[in-house]
PDB file of C-alpha atoms in Angstrom:
ATOM      1  CA  MET A   4     137.791 122.080  57.159  1.00  0.00           C
ATOM      2  CA  LYS A   5     134.621 124.157  56.804  1.00  0.00           C
ATOM      3  CA  ILE A   6     132.936 124.298  53.417  1.00  0.00           C
ATOM      4  CA  LYS A   7     129.901 125.898  51.832  1.00  0.00           C
ATOM      5  CA  ALA A   8     128.290 123.542  49.339  1.00  0.00           C
ATOM      6  CA  SER A   9     125.190 123.247  47.220  1.00  0.00           C
ATOM      7  CA  ALA A  10     124.168 120.391  44.973  1.00  0.00           C
ATOM      8  CA  SER A  11     121.301 119.151  42.868  1.00  0.00           C
ATOM      9  CA  ILE A  12     121.047 115.393  42.363  1.00  0.00           C
ATOM     10  CA  THR A  13     118.589 113.822  39.911  1.00  0.00           C
ATOM     11  CA  TRP A  14     117.540 110.178  39.621  1.00  0.00           C
ATOM     12  CA  ASP A  15     115.488 109.475  36.469  1.00  0.00           C
ATOM     13  CA  TYR A  16     112.978 106.628  36.856  1.00  0.00           C
ATOM     14  CA  GLY A  17     110.844 107.436  33.810  1.00  0.00           C
ATOM     15  CA  ASN A  18     107.701 106.734  35.849  1.00  0.00           C
ATOM     16  CA  LEU A  19     105.670 109.383  37.676  1.00  0.00           C
ATOM     17  CA  ASP A  20     104.288 107.071  40.377  1.00  0.00           C
ATOM     18  CA  VAL A  21     107.634 105.412  41.129  1.00  0.00           C
ATOM     19  CA  ALA A  22     109.399 108.780  41.355  1.00  0.00           C
ATOM     20  CA  ARG A  23     106.663 110.173  43.617  1.00  0.00           C
ATOM     21  CA  ALA A  24     106.834 107.153  45.945  1.00  0.00           C
ATOM     22  CA  ILE A  25     110.613 107.340  46.248  1.00  0.00           C
ATOM     23  CA  ALA A  26     110.631 111.122  46.757  1.00  0.00           C
ATOM     24  CA  ASP A  27     107.912 110.880  49.422  1.00  0.00           C
ATOM     25  CA  ALA A  28     109.862 108.199  51.297  1.00  0.00           C
ATOM     26  CA  VAL A  29     113.130 110.136  51.196  1.00  0.00           C
ATOM     27  CA  GLU A  30     111.625 113.523  52.100  1.00  0.00           C
ATOM     28  CA  VAL A  31     110.541 112.105  55.485  1.00  0.00           C
ATOM     29  CA  ASP A  32     114.237 111.468  56.238  1.00  0.00           C
ATOM     30  CA  ASN A  33     114.943 115.145  55.551  1.00  0.00           C
ATOM     31  CA  LEU A  34     112.949 116.327  58.586  1.00  0.00           C
ATOM     32  CA  ASN A  35     114.714 117.485  61.767  1.00  0.00           C
ATOM     33  CA  LEU A  36     118.051 118.197  60.092  1.00  0.00           C
ATOM     34  CA  PRO A  37     120.596 120.568  61.635  1.00  0.00           C
ATOM     35  CA  LYS A  38     120.195 124.219  60.611  1.00  0.00           C
ATOM     36  CA  ASN A  39     123.419 124.147  58.594  1.00  0.00           C
ATOM     37  CA  LEU A  40     122.105 121.326  56.362  1.00  0.00           C
ATOM     38  CA  ASN A  41     119.121 121.825  54.068  1.00  0.00           C
ATOM     39  CA  PHE A  42     117.723 119.001  51.925  1.00  0.00           C
ATOM     40  CA  LYS A  43     114.624 119.250  49.721  1.00  0.00           C
ATOM     41  CA  THR A  44     113.514 116.158  47.802  1.00  0.00           C
ATOM     42  CA  TYR A  45     110.631 116.110  45.329  1.00  0.00           C
ATOM     43  CA  SER A  46     109.453 114.339  42.178  1.00  0.00           C
ATOM     44  CA  GLU A  47     109.015 115.922  38.788  1.00  0.00           C
ATOM     45  CA  GLU A  48     108.262 114.265  35.435  1.00  0.00           C
ATOM     46  CA  GLY A  49     109.331 110.792  36.562  1.00  0.00           C
ATOM     47  CA  LYS A  50     112.474 112.042  38.279  1.00  0.00           C
ATOM     48  CA  VAL A  51     113.491 112.366  41.919  1.00  0.00           C
ATOM     49  CA  ILE A  52     115.346 115.605  42.550  1.00  0.00           C
ATOM     50  CA  THR A  53     117.212 116.480  45.731  1.00  0.00           C
ATOM     51  CA  LYS A  54     118.556 119.979  46.330  1.00  0.00           C
ATOM     52  CA  VAL A  55     121.182 120.308  49.055  1.00  0.00           C
ATOM     53  CA  LYS A  56     122.700 123.333  50.799  1.00  0.00           C
ATOM     54  CA  TYR A  57     125.310 122.925  53.505  1.00  0.00           C
ATOM     55  CA  LEU A  58     127.730 124.959  55.610  1.00  0.00           C
ATOM     56  CA  GLY A  59     130.088 123.092  57.910  1.00  0.00           C
ATOM     57  CA  GLU A  60     132.734 120.416  58.112  1.00  0.00           C
ATOM     58  CA  ILE A  61     133.351 118.455  54.921  1.00  0.00           C
ATOM     59  CA  GLU A  62     133.218 115.126  56.764  1.00  0.00           C
ATOM     60  CA  SER A  63     129.643 115.809  57.913  1.00  0.00           C
ATOM     61  CA  PHE A  64     128.631 116.714  54.363  1.00  0.00           C
ATOM     62  CA  ILE A  65     130.050 113.438  53.048  1.00  0.00           C
ATOM     63  CA  VAL A  66     128.134 111.478  55.713  1.00  0.00           C
ATOM     64  CA  ALA A  67     124.903 113.335  54.848  1.00  0.00           C
ATOM     65  CA  MET A  68     125.296 112.586  51.132  1.00  0.00           C
ATOM     66  CA  ASP A  69     126.005 108.927  51.910  1.00  0.00           C
ATOM     67  CA  ASP A  70     122.826 108.807  54.026  1.00  0.00           C
ATOM     68  CA  LEU A  71     120.859 110.319  51.131  1.00  0.00           C
ATOM     69  CA  VAL A  72     122.092 107.704  48.658  1.00  0.00           C
ATOM     70  CA  PHE A  73     121.356 104.911  51.158  1.00  0.00           C
ATOM     71  CA  SER A  74     117.823 106.289  51.715  1.00  0.00           C
ATOM     72  CA  ILE A  75     117.214 106.384  47.961  1.00  0.00           C
ATOM     73  CA  LYS A  76     118.444 102.782  47.664  1.00  0.00           C
ATOM     74  CA  ILE A  77     116.082 101.556  50.394  1.00  0.00           C
ATOM     75  CA  ALA A  78     113.151 103.505  48.915  1.00  0.00           C
ATOM     76  CA  GLU A  79     113.907 101.998  45.496  1.00  0.00           C
ATOM     77  CA  GLU A  80     113.926  98.476  46.924  1.00  0.00           C
ATOM     78  CA  VAL A  81     110.566  98.929  48.655  1.00  0.00           C
ATOM     79  CA  THR A  82     108.996 100.721  45.699  1.00  0.00           C
ATOM     80  CA  LEU A  83     110.296  98.501  42.930  1.00  0.00           C
ATOM     81  CA  GLU A  84     109.376  95.322  44.844  1.00  0.00           C
ATOM     82  CA  GLY A  85     105.765  96.483  44.638  1.00  0.00           C
ATOM     83  CA  ASN A  86     105.164  97.026  48.375  1.00  0.00           C
ATOM     84  CA  TRP A  87     103.453 100.382  47.758  1.00  0.00           C
ATOM     85  CA  ARG A  88     100.540 101.935  45.939  1.00  0.00           C
ATOM     86  CA  CYS A  89      99.527 105.423  44.909  1.00  0.00           C
ATOM     87  CA  GLU A  90      96.092 106.742  45.950  1.00  0.00           C
ATOM     88  CA  ASN A  91      94.926 110.237  45.040  1.00  0.00           C
ATOM     89  CA  GLY A  92      98.502 111.360  44.463  1.00  0.00           C
ATOM     90  CA  LYS A  93      99.674 110.092  47.886  1.00  0.00           C
ATOM     91  CA  THR A  94     102.048 107.204  48.422  1.00  0.00           C
ATOM     92  CA  LYS A  95     100.911 104.336  50.667  1.00  0.00           C
ATOM     93  CA  VAL A  96     103.286 101.624  51.883  1.00  0.00           C
TER      94      VAL A  96
END
């Protein structure tokens, strides 16, 4: 079944540097996506925000959202374990 979907997902970390590190890590995963799937991830005021637009089969959308949540989880683990630092507004792992 084809669907047209849009979503905005927000994770609130309450920390500018943590949110920036997680958003930077996840945004790299958003490169080279199919044309019918558009993800934009960024940090704002200690939050990670992902905006999604999609047109296609519902199963593919579910897989893409699952991948997003998994990517956030991995980025959280790396970031919250302290294996990163922020220099001049850029995340370094």
